[in-house]
Coordinates of C-alpha atoms in Angstrom, one line a residue:
M1 CA 27.3 18.6 -18.3
Q2 CA 24.0 18.3 -16.6
A3 CA 21.0 19.8 -18.5
Q4 CA 18.4 21.5 -17.0
Q5 CA 15.2 19.2 -16.7
P6 CA 12.2 20.7 -18.2
R7 CA 9.4 21.5 -15.3
L8 CA 6.1 20.1 -15.8
N9 CA 2.8 21.4 -15.4
F10 CA 0.2 20.3 -12.7
W11 CA -1.6 18.0 -15.1
Q12 CA 1.6 16.5 -16.6
I13 CA 2.5 15.5 -13.1
W14 CA -1.3 14.3 -12.6
N15 CA -0.9 12.1 -15.7
V16 CA 2.3 10.6 -14.4
S17 CA 0.6 8.9 -11.3
F18 CA -3.0 8.5 -12.6
G19 CA -2.7 5.2 -13.2
F20 CA -1.7 4.6 -9.4
L21 CA -5.2 5.7 -8.6
G22 CA -6.5 2.4 -9.8
V23 CA -3.8 0.2 -8.6
Q24 CA -4.4 1.7 -5.3
F25 CA -8.5 1.2 -5.9
G26 CA -7.5 -2.8 -6.1
F27 CA -5.2 -2.6 -3.1
A28 CA -7.8 -0.7 -1.0
L29 CA -10.3 -3.5 -2.1
Q30 CA -8.0 -6.1 -1.1
N31 CA -6.7 -4.5 2.4
A32 CA -10.3 -3.9 3.4
N33 CA -11.6 -7.2 2.1
V34 CA -9.2 -10.0 2.0
S35 CA -9.6 -10.9 5.9
R36 CA -13.3 -10.7 5.7
I37 CA -13.1 -13.4 2.3
L38 CA -10.4 -15.5 3.8
S39 CA -12.4 -15.7 7.4
D40 CA -15.8 -16.8 5.3
L41 CA -13.6 -19.4 3.2
G42 CA -12.4 -20.6 6.7
A43 CA -9.4 -19.0 7.8
D44 CA -9.0 -18.3 11.9
L45 CA -7.6 -15.2 13.5
H46 CA -4.2 -17.1 14.3
S47 CA -3.9 -17.5 10.5
L48 CA -5.1 -14.7 9.1
S49 CA -1.7 -13.1 9.4
L50 CA 0.2 -16.1 7.8
F51 CA -2.2 -15.7 4.8
W52 CA -1.5 -11.9 4.5
L53 CA 2.7 -12.9 4.4
V54 CA 1.8 -13.4 0.7
A55 CA 1.8 -9.7 0.0
P56 CA 5.2 -8.6 1.6
I57 CA 6.7 -11.6 0.5
M58 CA 5.6 -10.9 -3.3
G59 CA 7.0 -7.2 -2.7
L60 CA 10.3 -8.8 -1.5
I61 CA 10.7 -10.9 -4.4
V62 CA 9.2 -8.5 -7.4
Q63 CA 10.0 -5.2 -6.7
P64 CA 14.1 -5.4 -7.0
I65 CA 14.0 -7.3 -9.9
V66 CA 11.2 -5.0 -11.7
G67 CA 13.3 -2.0 -10.4
S68 CA 16.6 -3.2 -11.8
A69 CA 14.9 -4.5 -15.1
S70 CA 13.2 -1.3 -15.4
D71 CA 16.3 0.8 -14.9
R72 CA 17.9 -1.2 -18.1
T73 CA 15.0 -1.1 -20.0
W74 CA 14.2 1.3 -23.1
N75 CA 11.6 0.3 -25.8
R76 CA 8.9 2.2 -27.5
L77 CA 6.8 2.3 -24.3
G78 CA 9.6 3.9 -22.3
R79 CA 11.1 2.2 -19.5
R80 CA 8.5 2.2 -16.6
R81 CA 5.5 1.9 -18.5
P82 CA 5.7 -1.6 -19.9
F83 CA 5.9 -3.1 -16.3
I84 CA 3.4 -0.5 -15.1
L85 CA 1.0 -2.2 -18.0
A86 CA 1.9 -5.8 -17.6
G87 CA 1.5 -5.7 -13.9
A88 CA -2.2 -4.0 -14.3
V89 CA -3.4 -7.1 -16.9
A90 CA -2.3 -9.4 -14.1
A91 CA -3.8 -7.8 -11.3
V92 CA -6.9 -7.8 -13.2
V93 CA -6.9 -11.7 -13.6
G94 CA -6.3 -12.1 -9.7
M95 CA -9.2 -9.5 -9.0
V96 CA -11.6 -11.4 -11.3
L97 CA -10.8 -14.9 -9.8
L98 CA -10.4 -14.1 -6.0
P99 CA -14.2 -13.7 -5.2
N100 CA -14.9 -16.8 -7.4
A101 CA -12.6 -18.9 -5.4
P102 CA -15.9 -21.3 -4.2
I103 CA -16.4 -22.0 -7.7
F104 CA -12.8 -24.2 -8.1
V105 CA -14.1 -26.2 -5.0
A106 CA -13.7 -29.6 -7.6
F107 CA -10.1 -28.5 -7.7
M108 CA -8.8 -27.3 -4.5
A109 CA -10.1 -25.8 -1.4
P110 CA -11.6 -22.3 -1.6
M111 CA -9.5 -21.0 0.8
I112 CA -6.0 -22.1 -0.7
M113 CA -7.7 -20.9 -4.0
G114 CA -8.3 -17.6 -2.5
A115 CA -4.7 -17.7 -1.3
I116 CA -3.3 -18.3 -4.8
M117 CA -5.5 -15.3 -6.2
V118 CA -4.0 -13.2 -3.3
A119 CA -0.6 -14.2 -4.2
L120 CA -1.1 -13.1 -7.8
M121 CA -2.7 -9.7 -7.1
D122 CA 0.1 -8.9 -4.8
A123 CA 2.6 -9.7 -7.3
S124 CA 0.9 -8.0 -9.8
F125 CA 0.3 -4.8 -7.9
N126 CA 4.2 -4.9 -6.8
V127 CA 5.0 -5.0 -10.7
C128 CA 3.3 -1.8 -10.5
F129 CA 4.2 -0.1 -7.6
Q130 CA 7.8 0.3 -7.9
P131 CA 7.7 1.4 -11.7
F132 CA 5.3 4.2 -10.4
R133 CA 7.9 5.4 -7.6
S134 CA 10.5 5.5 -10.2
L135 CA 8.5 7.2 -12.8
V136 CA 8.1 10.3 -10.8
S137 CA 11.9 10.4 -10.0
D138 CA 12.3 10.0 -13.7
M139 CA 9.9 12.7 -15.2
V140 CA 9.8 15.3 -12.1
P141 CA 12.7 17.6 -11.5
A142 CA 14.2 18.1 -8.2
E143 CA 12.7 21.4 -7.7
Q144 CA 9.3 19.6 -7.7
R145 CA 9.8 16.4 -6.1
N146 CA 7.9 17.6 -3.2
I147 CA 4.6 18.3 -5.2
G148 CA 5.6 15.2 -7.5
Y149 CA 5.0 12.8 -5.1
S150 CA 2.4 14.4 -2.9
V151 CA 0.2 14.5 -6.0
Q152 CA 0.8 10.7 -6.3
S153 CA -0.1 10.3 -2.4
L154 CA -3.4 12.4 -3.0
L155 CA -4.5 9.9 -6.3
I156 CA -3.4 6.8 -4.3
N157 CA -5.8 8.0 -1.6
I158 CA -8.6 8.9 -4.3
G159 CA -8.3 5.4 -5.3
A160 CA -8.2 4.1 -1.7
V161 CA -11.5 5.8 -0.7
I162 CA -13.5 4.6 -3.8
G163 CA -12.0 1.2 -3.4
S164 CA -12.8 1.0 0.5
I165 CA -16.2 2.0 0.3
L166 CA -17.4 0.2 -2.7
P167 CA -18.8 -2.7 -1.2
F168 CA -20.7 -0.8 1.5
V169 CA -22.2 1.3 -1.3
L170 CA -23.1 -1.8 -3.4
T171 CA -25.2 -3.3 -0.4
N172 CA -26.7 -0.2 1.1
V173 CA -27.1 1.9 -2.0
V174 CA -27.4 -0.8 -4.9
G175 CA -29.0 -3.2 -2.7
L176 CA -26.3 -6.3 -3.1
E177 CA -26.3 -8.9 -0.3
N178 CA -23.4 -8.4 1.9
T179 CA -23.3 -11.5 4.1
A180 CA -21.9 -15.1 3.4
Q181 CA -22.1 -18.3 5.3
L182 CA -18.7 -20.4 5.8
G183 CA -17.3 -21.3 2.4
E184 CA -18.8 -18.3 0.5
V185 CA -18.1 -14.9 -0.5
A186 CA -20.6 -11.9 0.1
P187 CA -22.2 -10.8 -3.8
S188 CA -20.9 -7.1 -2.5
V189 CA -17.5 -7.9 -2.3
M190 CA -17.6 -10.1 -5.6
W191 CA -18.9 -7.1 -7.7
A192 CA -16.4 -4.8 -5.8
F193 CA -13.7 -6.5 -7.1
Y194 CA -15.1 -6.4 -10.4
I195 CA -15.6 -2.8 -10.7
G196 CA -12.0 -2.4 -9.2
A197 CA -10.6 -4.4 -12.0
T198 CA -12.3 -2.5 -14.8
V199 CA -10.9 0.9 -13.0
L200 CA -7.5 -0.4 -12.4
L201 CA -7.0 -1.6 -16.1
G202 CA -8.8 2.1 -17.7
T203 CA -6.5 4.2 -15.2
V204 CA -3.0 2.6 -16.0
I205 CA -3.9 2.9 -19.9
W206 CA -4.3 6.6 -19.2
T207 CA -1.3 7.1 -17.6
V208 CA 0.9 4.9 -20.5
I209 CA -1.0 7.0 -23.3
R210 CA -0.6 10.0 -21.7
T211 CA 2.8 10.1 -20.4
K212 CA 5.7 10.1 -22.7
E213 CA 8.7 9.2 -20.9
Y214 CA 12.0 10.8 -21.9
A215 CA 14.4 9.2 -24.9
P216 CA 17.7 7.9 -23.2
E217 CA 19.8 10.5 -24.4
D218 CA 17.7 13.0 -23.0
Y219 CA 17.3 11.2 -19.7
Y220 CA 20.8 10.9 -19.3
R221 CA 21.9 14.5 -19.9
Y222 CA 19.1 15.5 -17.4
K223 CA 20.5 13.1 -14.8
G224 CA 24.2 14.1 -15.3
V225 CA 25.1 10.9 -16.5
K226 CA 28.2 11.6 -19.0
P227 CA 28.1 10.2 -22.8
E228 CA 31.3 7.9 -22.0
E229 CA 29.4 6.5 -18.9
I230 CA 25.9 5.5 -20.8
E231 CA 27.4 2.3 -22.5
Q232 CA 28.4 1.2 -18.8
V233 CA 25.0 2.1 -17.5
E234 CA 23.1 0.0 -20.0
E235 CA 25.5 -2.8 -20.2
K236 CA 23.4 -6.1 -19.1
P237 CA 26.3 -8.3 -17.4
P238 CA 26.0 -11.9 -16.9
L239 CA 23.4 -12.8 -14.3
S240 CA 26.3 -13.8 -11.7
E241 CA 27.7 -10.3 -12.1
R242 CA 24.5 -8.8 -11.7
F243 CA 23.5 -10.8 -8.5
K244 CA 26.6 -9.7 -7.3
G245 CA 26.3 -6.1 -8.1
F246 CA 22.8 -6.2 -6.4
I247 CA 24.4 -7.5 -3.3
D248 CA 26.9 -4.8 -3.6
L249 CA 24.4 -2.1 -4.2
C250 CA 22.5 -3.5 -0.8
V251 CA 25.6 -3.3 1.3
K252 CA 26.7 0.2 0.1
M253 CA 23.3 1.7 0.1
P254 CA 23.1 5.6 0.9
T255 CA 23.1 6.3 4.6
T256 CA 19.8 8.0 4.4
M257 CA 18.3 5.0 2.9
K258 CA 19.5 2.9 6.0
Q259 CA 18.1 5.2 8.5
L260 CA 14.8 5.4 6.8
A261 CA 14.8 1.7 6.9
V262 CA 14.3 1.8 10.7
V263 CA 11.3 4.6 10.6
Q264 CA 9.8 2.1 7.9
F265 CA 10.2 -0.9 10.1
F266 CA 7.8 0.7 12.7
S267 CA 5.5 2.2 10.1
W268 CA 4.6 -0.9 8.1
F269 CA 4.6 -3.2 11.2
A270 CA 1.9 -0.9 12.4
L271 CA -0.1 -0.8 9.1
F272 CA 0.1 -4.6 8.5
I273 CA -1.6 -5.2 11.8
M274 CA -4.4 -2.7 11.0
W275 CA -5.0 -4.1 7.9
V276 CA -5.1 -7.7 9.1
Y277 CA -7.2 -7.3 12.3
T278 CA -9.0 -4.0 12.1
T279 CA -12.3 -6.2 10.9
P280 CA -12.0 -8.9 13.6
A281 CA -11.1 -6.0 16.2
I282 CA -14.1 -3.6 15.1
T283 CA -16.4 -6.7 15.2
Q284 CA -15.6 -8.2 18.7
H285 CA -15.2 -4.5 20.2
I286 CA -17.9 -2.6 18.9
W287 CA -20.6 -5.2 17.4
N288 CA -20.1 -7.6 20.4
V289 CA -19.5 -10.3 18.6
D290 CA -17.9 -12.9 20.8
K291 CA -14.5 -14.0 20.0
K292 CA -15.4 -17.7 19.4
W293 CA -17.3 -16.8 16.3
F294 CA -13.9 -16.1 14.5
D295 CA -12.7 -19.8 15.6
P296 CA -13.5 -22.1 12.4
A297 CA -13.2 -25.1 15.0
Y298 CA -16.1 -24.0 17.2
I299 CA -18.2 -22.7 13.9
A300 CA -17.8 -26.3 13.1
T301 CA -19.3 -27.9 16.1
V302 CA -22.9 -25.9 15.4
P303 CA -25.4 -26.6 12.8
M304 CA -25.6 -23.4 11.4
V305 CA -24.0 -19.7 12.3
P306 CA -27.0 -17.5 13.9
E307 CA -28.2 -15.0 11.5
T308 CA -27.6 -12.4 14.1
I309 CA -23.8 -13.0 14.0
V310 CA -23.7 -13.3 10.2
A311 CA -25.5 -9.9 10.2
A312 CA -23.4 -8.3 12.7
K313 CA -19.8 -9.6 11.0
G314 CA -21.2 -8.2 7.5
A315 CA -22.2 -4.9 8.8
A316 CA -18.9 -4.8 10.5
G317 CA -16.9 -5.8 7.7
D318 CA -18.6 -2.9 5.4
W319 CA -17.9 -0.3 8.3
V320 CA -14.4 -1.4 7.9
G321 CA -14.6 -0.1 4.4
I322 CA -16.1 3.0 5.9
L323 CA -13.6 3.6 8.5
F324 CA -10.6 2.6 5.6
A325 CA -12.0 5.0 3.1
A326 CA -12.3 7.8 6.1
Y327 CA -8.5 7.5 6.8
S328 CA -8.0 7.6 2.8
V329 CA -10.1 11.0 2.6
F330 CA -8.1 12.6 5.2
A331 CA -4.7 11.3 3.9
A332 CA -6.1 12.7 0.5
V333 CA -6.8 16.1 2.2
F334 CA -3.3 16.2 4.1
S335 CA -1.5 15.4 0.8
V336 CA -2.7 18.6 -0.8
F337 CA -1.2 20.6 2.0
L338 CA 1.8 18.2 2.5
A339 CA 4.3 19.4 0.0
R340 CA 3.6 22.9 1.4
L341 CA 4.3 22.1 4.9
A342 CA 7.4 20.3 4.2
D343 CA 8.8 22.9 2.2
K344 CA 8.0 25.4 5.0
F345 CA 8.8 23.3 8.3
G346 CA 11.1 20.5 6.8
R347 CA 10.4 17.1 5.8
K348 CA 11.6 15.3 9.0
L349 CA 9.5 17.3 11.2
I350 CA 6.1 16.8 9.5
Y351 CA 7.0 13.0 8.7
A352 CA 7.6 12.5 12.4
G353 CA 4.5 14.4 13.4
S354 CA 2.4 12.8 11.2
L355 CA 3.7 9.2 12.5
A356 CA 3.0 10.2 16.2
L357 CA -0.5 11.5 15.5
G358 CA -1.2 7.9 13.8
G359 CA 0.5 6.1 16.6
I360 CA -2.0 7.9 19.5
S361 CA -4.9 7.4 17.0
Y362 CA -4.6 3.4 16.9
V363 CA -4.1 3.3 21.1
S364 CA -7.0 5.5 21.0
F365 CA -9.1 2.5 19.7
L366 CA -9.9 1.0 23.1
M367 CA -11.8 4.5 24.2
F368 CA -14.2 4.1 21.5
Q369 CA -16.6 1.3 22.7
D370 CA -20.4 2.2 22.7
L371 CA -22.8 -0.4 22.0
N372 CA -26.0 1.9 21.7
A373 CA -27.5 2.2 18.1
V374 CA -27.6 5.2 16.1
N375 CA -28.9 6.1 12.7
V376 CA -26.0 8.0 10.6
N377 CA -26.7 9.7 7.3
L378 CA -23.7 9.0 5.0
L379 CA -24.9 11.1 2.1
I380 CA -25.7 8.2 0.1
T381 CA -27.8 6.1 2.4
E382 CA -28.6 6.0 6.0
V383 CA -27.4 3.0 8.1
T384 CA -28.0 1.9 12.0
V385 CA -24.8 1.4 13.7
P386 CA -23.3 1.5 17.1
V387 CA -22.2 4.6 18.2
G388 CA -18.7 3.5 18.9
A389 CA -18.7 2.9 15.2
V390 CA -19.0 6.4 14.6
N391 CA -16.6 7.4 17.0
L392 CA -14.1 5.4 15.3
L393 CA -14.3 8.2 12.4
L394 CA -11.9 10.5 14.6
P395 CA -8.9 8.2 14.6
M396 CA -9.1 7.9 11.3
V397 CA -8.0 11.5 10.9
G398 CA -4.7 11.0 12.6
I399 CA -4.4 7.4 10.8
G400 CA -5.2 9.2 7.4
I401 CA -2.5 11.7 8.3
A402 CA 0.0 9.1 8.9
W403 CA -0.6 7.1 5.8
A404 CA -0.1 10.3 3.7
A405 CA 3.0 11.2 5.0
I406 CA 4.4 7.4 4.7
L407 CA 3.1 7.4 1.1
A408 CA 5.1 10.5 0.3
M409 CA 7.9 11.8 2.5
P410 CA 10.2 8.5 2.8
Y411 CA 10.4 8.6 -1.1
A412 CA 10.7 12.0 -1.2
M413 CA 13.5 12.3 1.3
L414 CA 15.4 9.1 -0.5
A415 CA 15.1 10.5 -4.1
G416 CA 17.8 13.0 -3.4
A417 CA 20.0 10.3 -2.0
L418 CA 20.1 7.9 -5.3
P419 CA 22.6 8.0 -8.1
P420 CA 20.0 8.8 -11.1
N421 CA 21.0 5.6 -13.0
K422 CA 20.1 3.4 -10.2
T423 CA 16.9 4.7 -9.3
G424 CA 14.9 1.9 -10.2
V425 CA 17.1 -0.6 -8.3
Y426 CA 17.2 1.1 -5.2
M427 CA 13.5 1.9 -5.1
G428 CA 13.3 -1.7 -5.6
I429 CA 15.6 -2.6 -2.8
F430 CA 13.9 0.2 -0.6
N431 CA 10.9 -1.8 -0.9
F432 CA 12.7 -4.4 1.4
T433 CA 11.8 -2.0 4.1
V434 CA 8.2 -2.1 3.6
A435 CA 8.1 -6.1 2.9
A436 CA 10.5 -7.1 5.6
P437 CA 8.4 -5.5 8.7
Q438 CA 5.0 -6.7 7.3
I439 CA 7.0 -10.4 7.3
V440 CA 7.8 -10.0 10.6
S441 CA 4.4 -8.5 11.9
G442 CA 2.9 -11.7 10.1
L443 CA 4.5 -14.1 11.6
T444 CA 4.6 -12.6 15.2
A445 CA 1.2 -10.5 15.2
G446 CA -1.0 -13.6 14.9
W447 CA 1.1 -15.6 18.0
I448 CA 0.8 -12.4 19.9
L449 CA -3.2 -12.2 19.5
S450 CA -3.3 -15.5 20.7
S451 CA -1.0 -16.2 23.1
V452 CA -0.8 -12.8 24.9
F453 CA -4.3 -11.2 24.4
D454 CA -6.4 -14.5 24.0
N455 CA -7.6 -13.4 20.8
E456 CA -9.1 -10.0 21.9
A457 CA -8.2 -8.2 18.3
K458 CA -8.6 -4.8 19.7
Y459 CA -5.6 -5.3 21.9
I460 CA -3.3 -5.9 18.7
I461 CA -4.2 -2.5 17.3
V462 CA -2.6 -0.9 20.7
V463 CA 0.8 -2.9 19.7
A464 CA 0.2 -1.3 16.2
G465 CA -0.2 2.2 17.8
V466 CA 3.2 1.7 19.9
S467 CA 5.2 0.5 16.9
M468 CA 4.1 4.1 15.0
L469 CA 4.9 5.8 17.9
L470 CA 8.5 4.3 17.8
G471 CA 8.4 5.2 13.9
A472 CA 8.0 8.9 14.7
L473 CA 11.3 8.9 16.8
A474 CA 13.2 7.2 14.6
V475 CA 12.7 10.1 12.0
F476 CA 14.8 12.2 13.9
F477 CA 17.7 10.1 13.5
V478 CA 17.7 10.7 9.6
K479 CA 20.1 12.9 7.7
E480 CA 18.8 13.8 4.5
P481 CA 21.8 14.7 1.7
E482 CA 22.5 18.3 0.4
Q483 CA 22.7 17.1 -3.3
L484 CA 21.9 14.5 -5.6
P485 CA 24.8 11.9 -5.7
P486 CA 26.7 11.2 -8.9
P487 CA 25.9 8.4 -11.4
V488 CA 27.2 4.4 -10.1
L489 CA 28.9 2.6 -12.6
E490 CA 28.9 -1.1 -12.6
G491 CA 32.8 -1.3 -11.9
E492 CA 32.0 1.4 -8.7
N493 CA 29.2 -0.8 -7.2

């Protein structure tokens, strides 16, 4: 007989996901600065999206493996926390080494070293992501699922705000240099990664210490796994059988999961474009830097990049951090109300409306070109930027709302459709719906930008908007289950 799972108080729910704040701190630093770093190290616009393919490929490989392994792991730390801690330690190594890529020039090209460190970071982040998602599903009872994933979304966005804005703060408050010639990394970016690595490790250790996972017998009682089924659930069959079982799980995934995959495709296709191309789009469209200054072949023909261009690219790169922080702030605020809105109006309506607002916001980027300078007081400092840069804060509201929904709603909808003893592996498989669209975007966006839009990066942001709108429409075709499915035994795969 299934036992009633204990309800958690707010701070218990908070502690379950607190480490995700640090993981997202590091992930936000990567999202806001990797294009900037790789461009400074010699990547052109066409190849940027190819370098970014490392992230979804690592997710595609790592998350299902980690998900399946964590489903079968029981030790003194629990089943999810060992993977969270190991991933955090590896991510810290990558975050410390990435901005120091030029130091290794004697062994390999800085851009190649940078790509390797991005791969290490992405693999490590993905080791953390899936267990954090599953930890909420494990620890939070069904009636608190909306608030559980909403708190996780809130913490993710707090981390993203701090991580995104940090290079700007280090430049404009601390006084570190934010510019770099080709083959170098700006000091403000280097120190931002050092600080991010410290925060990541500290917050993950907090979750590992403050969250006590259920013992196996308690977990199975709460999730409705019968005593005679436990041995089959925990059994570790040969690798060939596990691979066959994994394929069977993919083929027989719940209908809700398949339908959500369509929504995820359009959503993450758009997000990948934003992360890769916002920096060149803003630099060209708002700072009026000619597209030729993003072409390493052209730059190689001049003795030195003009200081005005270097300064404009540095300022634009910092402002992208402000914009990414802004959408994370709006996402964090919206996360506070997300669970209540979903309970009142339904997950599908809130999810679809959020994506539609995000899509409209991407398209609106074209409206905000104003090159006139204005002084802006950002509480911590005053800076001079183009008016258009300030105006871009408006679409960040819609993008932030969409981001909050993407972080919470698919997982809240999916959790109720998964058998409890396969939550980890199915959450890992569900990451295919995050990774695959990014891979498609990475393989096509650069070609679209160069061949269709002649490297005018603002237009590829519009493509992202159209994709997000299609995702909003796809939400209405998702059918949520009315009750939790029974456990799946190995023989039933």
